[in-house]
PDB file of C-alpha atoms in Angstrom:
ATOM      1  CA  UNK A 134     130.901 140.808 138.273  1.00  0.00           C
ATOM      2  CA  UNK A 135     133.882 142.297 139.614  1.00  0.00           C
ATOM      3  CA  UNK A 136     134.381 145.505 139.232  1.00  0.00           C
ATOM      4  CA  UNK A 137     136.170 148.064 139.585  1.00  0.00           C
ATOM      5  CA  UNK A 138     135.056 150.863 142.615  1.00  0.00           C
ATOM      6  CA  UNK A 139     136.013 154.072 143.136  1.00  0.00           C
ATOM      7  CA  UNK A 140     135.847 156.568 146.355  1.00  0.00           C
ATOM      8  CA  UNK A 141     134.277 159.103 147.143  1.00  0.00           C
ATOM      9  CA  UNK A 142     132.612 159.457 143.859  1.00  0.00           C
ATOM     10  CA  UNK A 143     132.859 163.556 144.478  1.00  0.00           C
ATOM     11  CA  UNK A 144     135.596 165.234 146.349  1.00  0.00           C
ATOM     12  CA  UNK A 145     135.153 169.444 146.797  1.00  0.00           C
ATOM     13  CA  UNK A 146     139.071 171.295 147.539  1.00  0.00           C
ATOM     14  CA  UNK A 147     141.407 174.637 147.696  1.00  0.00           C
ATOM     15  CA  UNK A 148     143.101 175.101 145.275  1.00  0.00           C
ATOM     16  CA  UNK A 149     146.322 174.407 146.838  1.00  0.00           C
ATOM     17  CA  UNK A 150     145.290 171.252 148.931  1.00  0.00           C
ATOM     18  CA  UNK A 151     145.514 168.014 149.019  1.00  0.00           C
ATOM     19  CA  UNK A 152     143.670 165.262 147.705  1.00  0.00           C
ATOM     20  CA  UNK A 153     143.802 160.856 147.596  1.00  0.00           C
ATOM     21  CA  UNK A 154     141.480 159.772 145.320  1.00  0.00           C
ATOM     22  CA  UNK A 155     140.960 156.057 145.555  1.00  0.00           C
ATOM     23  CA  UNK A 156     140.428 152.782 142.948  1.00  0.00           C
ATOM     24  CA  UNK A 157     140.049 149.364 144.168  1.00  0.00           C
ATOM     25  CA  UNK A 158     141.848 146.924 140.996  1.00  0.00           C
ATOM     26  CA  UNK A 159     139.430 143.805 140.048  1.00  0.00           C
ATOM     27  CA  UNK A 160     141.247 141.377 142.954  1.00  0.00           C
ATOM     28  CA  UNK A 161     143.770 138.887 140.944  1.00  0.00           C
ATOM     29  CA  UNK A 162     144.634 142.390 137.996  1.00  0.00           C
ATOM     30  CA  UNK A 163     148.056 143.512 137.928  1.00  0.00           C
ATOM     31  CA  UNK A 164     147.959 146.461 135.878  1.00  0.00           C
ATOM     32  CA  UNK A 165     146.596 149.600 137.483  1.00  0.00           C
ATOM     33  CA  UNK A 166     145.812 153.087 135.910  1.00  0.00           C
ATOM     34  CA  UNK A 167     144.165 156.372 136.327  1.00  0.00           C
ATOM     35  CA  UNK A 168     142.798 158.165 133.060  1.00  0.00           C
ATOM     36  CA  UNK A 169     141.326 161.891 133.195  1.00  0.00           C
ATOM     37  CA  UNK A 170     138.330 163.361 131.550  1.00  0.00           C
ATOM     38  CA  UNK A 171     137.612 167.367 131.412  1.00  0.00           C
ATOM     39  CA  UNK A 172     134.671 168.358 131.309  1.00  0.00           C
ATOM     40  CA  UNK A 173     133.152 167.502 127.655  1.00  0.00           C
ATOM     41  CA  UNK A 174     136.806 166.836 127.016  1.00  0.00           C
ATOM     42  CA  UNK A 175     138.169 163.536 125.525  1.00  0.00           C
ATOM     43  CA  UNK A 176     139.721 160.736 127.919  1.00  0.00           C
ATOM     44  CA  UNK A 177     143.690 161.610 128.917  1.00  0.00           C
ATOM     45  CA  UNK A 178     146.096 158.940 130.217  1.00  0.00           C
ATOM     46  CA  UNK A 179     148.064 159.722 133.256  1.00  0.00           C
ATOM     47  CA  UNK A 180     149.610 156.904 134.574  1.00  0.00           C
ATOM     48  CA  UNK A 181     150.140 153.069 134.660  1.00  0.00           C
ATOM     49  CA  UNK A 182     150.814 150.989 137.364  1.00  0.00           C
ATOM     50  CA  UNK A 183     152.419 147.677 137.648  1.00  0.00           C
ATOM     51  CA  UNK A 184     154.256 145.573 140.298  1.00  0.00           C
ATOM     52  CA  UNK A 185     154.261 148.569 142.848  1.00  0.00           C
ATOM     53  CA  UNK A 186     156.274 150.787 140.373  1.00  0.00           C
ATOM     54  CA  UNK A 187     154.930 153.448 137.377  1.00  0.00           C
ATOM     55  CA  UNK A 188     155.340 151.664 134.085  1.00  0.00           C
ATOM     56  CA  UNK A 189     154.568 154.883 131.959  1.00  0.00           C
ATOM     57  CA  UNK A 190     152.850 157.904 132.433  1.00  0.00           C
ATOM     58  CA  UNK A 191     152.336 161.156 130.148  1.00  0.00           C
ATOM     59  CA  UNK A 192     153.264 164.519 130.248  1.00  0.00           C
ATOM     60  CA  UNK A 193     149.982 165.520 131.999  1.00  0.00           C
ATOM     61  CA  UNK A 194     150.942 163.420 135.311  1.00  0.00           C
ATOM     62  CA  UNK A 195     153.566 165.921 137.604  1.00  0.00           C
ATOM     63  CA  UNK A 196     155.915 165.969 140.044  1.00  0.00           C
ATOM     64  CA  UNK A 197     151.567 167.128 142.453  1.00  0.00           C
ATOM     65  CA  UNK A 198     151.352 163.986 141.883  1.00  0.00           C
ATOM     66  CA  UNK A 199     152.205 159.812 143.153  1.00  0.00           C
ATOM     67  CA  UNK A 200     150.368 156.712 142.842  1.00  0.00           C
ATOM     68  CA  UNK A 201     150.301 154.231 145.636  1.00  0.00           C
ATOM     69  CA  UNK A 202     149.284 151.235 146.485  1.00  0.00           C
ATOM     70  CA  UNK A 203     149.054 150.530 150.122  1.00  0.00           C
ATOM     71  CA  UNK A 204     148.494 147.627 150.363  1.00  0.00           C
ATOM     72  CA  UNK A 205     146.597 144.633 148.667  1.00  0.00           C
ATOM     73  CA  UNK A 206     143.724 146.208 147.609  1.00  0.00           C
ATOM     74  CA  UNK A 207     143.556 149.824 147.170  1.00  0.00           C
ATOM     75  CA  UNK A 208     145.800 152.294 144.994  1.00  0.00           C
ATOM     76  CA  UNK A 209     145.556 155.625 145.443  1.00  0.00           C
ATOM     77  CA  UNK A 210     146.086 158.956 143.235  1.00  0.00           C
ATOM     78  CA  UNK A 211     147.030 161.797 145.358  1.00  0.00           C
ATOM     79  CA  UNK A 212     147.520 165.596 143.587  1.00  0.00           C
ATOM     80  CA  UNK A 213     150.044 167.143 146.733  1.00  0.00           C
ATOM     81  CA  UNK A 214     148.482 171.181 145.978  1.00  0.00           C
ATOM     82  CA  UNK A 215     145.570 171.081 143.349  1.00  0.00           C
ATOM     83  CA  UNK A 216     145.326 173.212 140.628  1.00  0.00           C
ATOM     84  CA  UNK A 217     141.654 174.708 139.484  1.00  0.00           C
ATOM     85  CA  UNK A 218     143.284 172.613 135.868  1.00  0.00           C
ATOM     86  CA  UNK A 219     142.772 169.943 137.495  1.00  0.00           C
ATOM     87  CA  UNK A 220     139.216 169.773 138.270  1.00  0.00           C
ATOM     88  CA  UNK A 221     138.041 166.907 136.129  1.00  0.00           C
ATOM     89  CA  UNK A 222     137.023 162.655 136.383  1.00  0.00           C
ATOM     90  CA  UNK A 223     139.494 160.809 137.684  1.00  0.00           C
ATOM     91  CA  UNK A 224     139.350 157.219 135.996  1.00  0.00           C
ATOM     92  CA  UNK A 225     140.727 154.282 138.037  1.00  0.00           C
ATOM     93  CA  UNK A 226     141.153 151.178 135.660  1.00  0.00           C
ATOM     94  CA  UNK A 227     142.184 147.711 136.210  1.00  0.00           C
ATOM     95  CA  UNK A 228     143.308 145.069 133.933  1.00  0.00           C
ATOM     96  CA  UNK A 229     144.686 141.433 134.027  1.00  0.00           C
ATOM     97  CA  UNK A 230     147.301 141.498 131.812  1.00  0.00           C
ATOM     98  CA  UNK A 231     149.406 144.642 129.497  1.00  0.00           C
ATOM     99  CA  UNK A 232     148.178 143.127 126.630  1.00  0.00           C
ATOM    100  CA  UNK A 233     143.871 142.898 127.777  1.00  0.00           C
ATOM    101  CA  UNK A 234     140.858 145.130 128.257  1.00  0.00           C
ATOM    102  CA  UNK A 235     141.185 147.734 131.054  1.00  0.00           C
ATOM    103  CA  UNK A 236     138.084 147.963 132.767  1.00  0.00           C
ATOM    104  CA  UNK A 237     137.227 151.675 134.516  1.00  0.00           C
ATOM    105  CA  UNK A 238     135.800 152.341 137.851  1.00  0.00           C
ATOM    106  CA  UNK A 239     132.701 155.452 137.769  1.00  0.00           C
ATOM    107  CA  UNK A 240     134.907 157.749 138.412  1.00  0.00           C
ATOM    108  CA  UNK A 241     135.957 160.914 141.159  1.00  0.00           C
ATOM    109  CA  UNK A 242     134.426 163.550 139.580  1.00  0.00           C
ATOM    110  CA  UNK A 243     137.305 166.101 141.953  1.00  0.00           C
ATOM    111  CA  UNK A 244     136.073 170.568 141.846  1.00  0.00           C
ATOM    112  CA  UNK A 245     138.713 172.567 142.517  1.00  0.00           C
ATOM    113  CA  UNK A 246     137.684 175.613 144.305  1.00  0.00           C
TER     114      UNK A 246
ATOM    115  CA  UNK B  68     145.611 171.898 119.912  1.00  0.00           C
ATOM    116  CA  UNK B  69     141.860 170.945 121.016  1.00  0.00           C
ATOM    117  CA  UNK B  70     138.757 172.929 121.830  1.00  0.00           C
ATOM    118  CA  UNK B  71     137.571 172.926 125.709  1.00  0.00           C
ATOM    119  CA  UNK B  72     134.484 172.479 126.033  1.00  0.00           C
ATOM    120  CA  UNK B  73     134.719 169.877 122.182  1.00  0.00           C
ATOM    121  CA  UNK B  74     131.141 169.512 120.667  1.00  0.00           C
ATOM    122  CA  UNK B  75     130.662 165.584 119.918  1.00  0.00           C
ATOM    123  CA  UNK B  76     129.636 165.193 116.826  1.00  0.00           C
ATOM    124  CA  UNK B  77     126.139 163.708 117.482  1.00  0.00           C
ATOM    125  CA  UNK B  78     124.015 160.255 115.823  1.00  0.00           C
ATOM    126  CA  UNK B  79     120.436 160.335 116.350  1.00  0.00           C
ATOM    127  CA  UNK B  80     118.709 156.965 115.470  1.00  0.00           C
ATOM    128  CA  UNK B  81     114.993 155.467 115.783  1.00  0.00           C
ATOM    129  CA  UNK B  82     114.976 152.449 117.897  1.00  0.00           C
ATOM    130  CA  UNK B  83     115.070 149.377 116.576  1.00  0.00           C
ATOM    131  CA  UNK B  84     117.666 150.707 113.540  1.00  0.00           C
ATOM    132  CA  UNK B  85     120.325 149.928 113.295  1.00  0.00           C
ATOM    133  CA  UNK B  86     123.482 152.354 114.413  1.00  0.00           C
ATOM    134  CA  UNK B  87     126.661 152.802 112.971  1.00  0.00           C
ATOM    135  CA  UNK B  88     129.787 155.427 114.562  1.00  0.00           C
ATOM    136  CA  UNK B  89     132.636 155.487 113.446  1.00  0.00           C
ATOM    137  CA  UNK B  90     136.084 156.304 114.816  1.00  0.00           C
ATOM    138  CA  UNK B  91     139.234 157.266 112.473  1.00  0.00           C
ATOM    139  CA  UNK B  92     142.524 156.167 115.060  1.00  0.00           C
ATOM    140  CA  UNK B  93     145.685 158.076 114.642  1.00  0.00           C
ATOM    141  CA  UNK B  94     148.946 155.828 115.005  1.00  0.00           C
ATOM    142  CA  UNK B  95     149.860 153.265 112.788  1.00  0.00           C
ATOM    143  CA  UNK B  96     151.748 151.593 115.284  1.00  0.00           C
ATOM    144  CA  UNK B  97     148.331 150.131 116.995  1.00  0.00           C
ATOM    145  CA  UNK B  98     147.771 147.152 117.423  1.00  0.00           C
ATOM    146  CA  UNK B  99     144.316 146.628 119.739  1.00  0.00           C
ATOM    147  CA  UNK B 100     140.863 148.788 119.456  1.00  0.00           C
ATOM    148  CA  UNK B 101     138.347 149.121 121.785  1.00  0.00           C
ATOM    149  CA  UNK B 102     134.749 150.725 122.140  1.00  0.00           C
ATOM    150  CA  UNK B 103     133.814 151.849 124.912  1.00  0.00           C
ATOM    151  CA  UNK B 104     130.536 152.937 125.792  1.00  0.00           C
ATOM    152  CA  UNK B 105     130.251 155.555 128.344  1.00  0.00           C
ATOM    153  CA  UNK B 106     126.758 157.052 129.973  1.00  0.00           C
ATOM    154  CA  UNK B 107     126.887 160.348 132.143  1.00  0.00           C
ATOM    155  CA  UNK B 108     127.845 160.546 135.012  1.00  0.00           C
ATOM    156  CA  UNK B 109     129.560 156.975 134.777  1.00  0.00           C
ATOM    157  CA  UNK B 110     132.938 155.255 133.664  1.00  0.00           C
ATOM    158  CA  UNK B 111     133.994 153.707 130.072  1.00  0.00           C
ATOM    159  CA  UNK B 112     132.598 150.205 129.997  1.00  0.00           C
ATOM    160  CA  UNK B 113     133.266 148.231 127.735  1.00  0.00           C
ATOM    161  CA  UNK B 114     131.977 146.278 124.758  1.00  0.00           C
ATOM    162  CA  UNK B 115     133.934 145.149 121.924  1.00  0.00           C
ATOM    163  CA  UNK B 116     137.795 144.605 121.341  1.00  0.00           C
ATOM    164  CA  UNK B 117     139.254 143.818 118.049  1.00  0.00           C
ATOM    165  CA  UNK B 118     143.350 143.450 116.867  1.00  0.00           C
ATOM    166  CA  UNK B 119     145.161 144.738 114.742  1.00  0.00           C
ATOM    167  CA  UNK B 120     145.726 140.687 112.867  1.00  0.00           C
ATOM    168  CA  UNK B 121     141.277 140.980 112.471  1.00  0.00           C
ATOM    169  CA  UNK B 122     139.437 143.136 110.584  1.00  0.00           C
ATOM    170  CA  UNK B 123     135.976 142.176 111.763  1.00  0.00           C
ATOM    171  CA  UNK B 124     134.783 140.702 114.833  1.00  0.00           C
ATOM    172  CA  UNK B 125     130.735 140.505 116.742  1.00  0.00           C
ATOM    173  CA  UNK B 126     129.621 140.507 119.842  1.00  0.00           C
ATOM    174  CA  UNK B 127     125.641 140.173 120.823  1.00  0.00           C
ATOM    175  CA  UNK B 128     124.394 143.437 118.959  1.00  0.00           C
ATOM    176  CA  UNK B 129     127.348 144.885 118.169  1.00  0.00           C
ATOM    177  CA  UNK B 130     129.498 144.488 115.108  1.00  0.00           C
ATOM    178  CA  UNK B 131     133.355 146.741 114.970  1.00  0.00           C
ATOM    179  CA  UNK B 132     135.458 146.569 111.461  1.00  0.00           C
ATOM    180  CA  UNK B 133     139.055 147.394 111.026  1.00  0.00           C
ATOM    181  CA  UNK B 134     139.867 148.993 107.799  1.00  0.00           C
ATOM    182  CA  UNK B 135     144.110 149.082 108.939  1.00  0.00           C
ATOM    183  CA  UNK B 136     144.445 150.554 104.913  1.00  0.00           C
ATOM    184  CA  UNK B 137     142.660 153.633 106.072  1.00  0.00           C
ATOM    185  CA  UNK B 138     143.417 153.893 110.131  1.00  0.00           C
ATOM    186  CA  UNK B 139     139.735 153.561 110.524  1.00  0.00           C
ATOM    187  CA  UNK B 140     137.630 151.786 113.232  1.00  0.00           C
ATOM    188  CA  UNK B 141     133.559 151.840 113.043  1.00  0.00           C
ATOM    189  CA  UNK B 142     130.925 150.446 115.805  1.00  0.00           C
ATOM    190  CA  UNK B 143     128.021 148.989 114.140  1.00  0.00           C
ATOM    191  CA  UNK B 144     124.895 148.529 116.671  1.00  0.00           C
ATOM    192  CA  UNK B 145     121.710 145.890 115.759  1.00  0.00           C
ATOM    193  CA  UNK B 146     118.533 147.019 116.805  1.00  0.00           C
ATOM    194  CA  UNK B 147     119.631 150.357 118.518  1.00  0.00           C
ATOM    195  CA  UNK B 148     117.158 150.054 121.974  1.00  0.00           C
ATOM    196  CA  UNK B 149     116.766 153.290 124.400  1.00  0.00           C
ATOM    197  CA  UNK B 150     119.553 151.994 126.601  1.00  0.00           C
ATOM    198  CA  UNK B 151     121.919 152.428 123.882  1.00  0.00           C
ATOM    199  CA  UNK B 152     122.327 156.000 124.285  1.00  0.00           C
ATOM    200  CA  UNK B 153     125.722 157.178 125.175  1.00  0.00           C
ATOM    201  CA  UNK B 154     128.675 158.330 124.048  1.00  0.00           C
ATOM    202  CA  UNK B 155     130.945 156.404 122.082  1.00  0.00           C
ATOM    203  CA  UNK B 156     134.718 155.920 122.507  1.00  0.00           C
ATOM    204  CA  UNK B 157     137.011 154.353 120.602  1.00  0.00           C
ATOM    205  CA  UNK B 158     140.541 153.330 121.924  1.00  0.00           C
ATOM    206  CA  UNK B 159     144.118 152.520 120.384  1.00  0.00           C
ATOM    207  CA  UNK B 160     146.801 150.931 121.659  1.00  0.00           C
ATOM    208  CA  UNK B 161     149.939 151.662 120.577  1.00  0.00           C
ATOM    209  CA  UNK B 162     152.406 147.882 119.918  1.00  0.00           C
ATOM    210  CA  UNK B 163     156.050 147.873 121.305  1.00  0.00           C
ATOM    211  CA  UNK B 164     155.804 146.799 125.073  1.00  0.00           C
ATOM    212  CA  UNK B 165     153.601 149.316 126.568  1.00  0.00           C
ATOM    213  CA  UNK B 166     152.414 148.797 129.339  1.00  0.00           C
ATOM    214  CA  UNK B 167     149.903 150.139 128.507  1.00  0.00           C
ATOM    215  CA  UNK B 168     147.509 153.517 128.211  1.00  0.00           C
ATOM    216  CA  UNK B 169     144.567 153.933 126.064  1.00  0.00           C
ATOM    217  CA  UNK B 170     144.545 156.778 123.403  1.00  0.00           C
ATOM    218  CA  UNK B 171     140.413 158.037 123.691  1.00  0.00           C
ATOM    219  CA  UNK B 172     138.790 159.428 120.582  1.00  0.00           C
ATOM    220  CA  UNK B 173     136.554 162.459 121.016  1.00  0.00           C
ATOM    221  CA  UNK B 174     133.500 159.983 120.957  1.00  0.00           C
ATOM    222  CA  UNK B 175     130.035 160.691 119.189  1.00  0.00           C
ATOM    223  CA  UNK B 176     127.134 160.837 120.898  1.00  0.00           C
ATOM    224  CA  UNK B 177     124.816 158.194 119.759  1.00  0.00           C
ATOM    225  CA  UNK B 178     120.724 159.112 120.711  1.00  0.00           C
ATOM    226  CA  UNK B 179     117.977 156.705 120.192  1.00  0.00           C
ATOM    227  CA  UNK B 180     114.413 157.700 119.994  1.00  0.00           C
ATOM    228  CA  UNK B 181     111.932 155.752 121.026  1.00  0.00           C
TER     229      UNK B 181
END
């Protein structure tokens, strides 16, 4: 069964450093998403991406964040200058259509020291 | 706003019993609802969904009920098994051309006693 994959599973970084979280969505999907979950809290929407551009973003997704689909398979989330409060699980999701079910990857745990 | 370190409601059931997990959603304009299961250290896993033109949908051992009048969603799990132990989230999607974002509820922790 096709699934969304994410790497790395755990990323530890120093405050102020740049990180890139990587995702490989399900191959025939066209809509891509990033969510985050701070420990013990709800899953929160960050950004949606379709047709090589951002469709929608939340207030969390400020200028420090960017997304890219550098090739036909990867979808990345970059945080330019990490802050302590960026520590969270980051989940990638993909869907075949905008109104279809979103399937989530296993997440990347980001720890900012 | 919400407090940091949210304490999840917990439902504890005996193996073999039926479980009912409830969710109050926030937006009357939402027209699509999903239940996700999240095991420790993993991403949300799709269980079942329902659109607003329905009030009940059944899957394998799971049933979702939607009451739009009171903005309430429930997930029923029949013959609950230890493998069902997880945190269950409801999520809603608002109609009107949005590309997507899901709005997640707070989650309920289901604990199944063997």
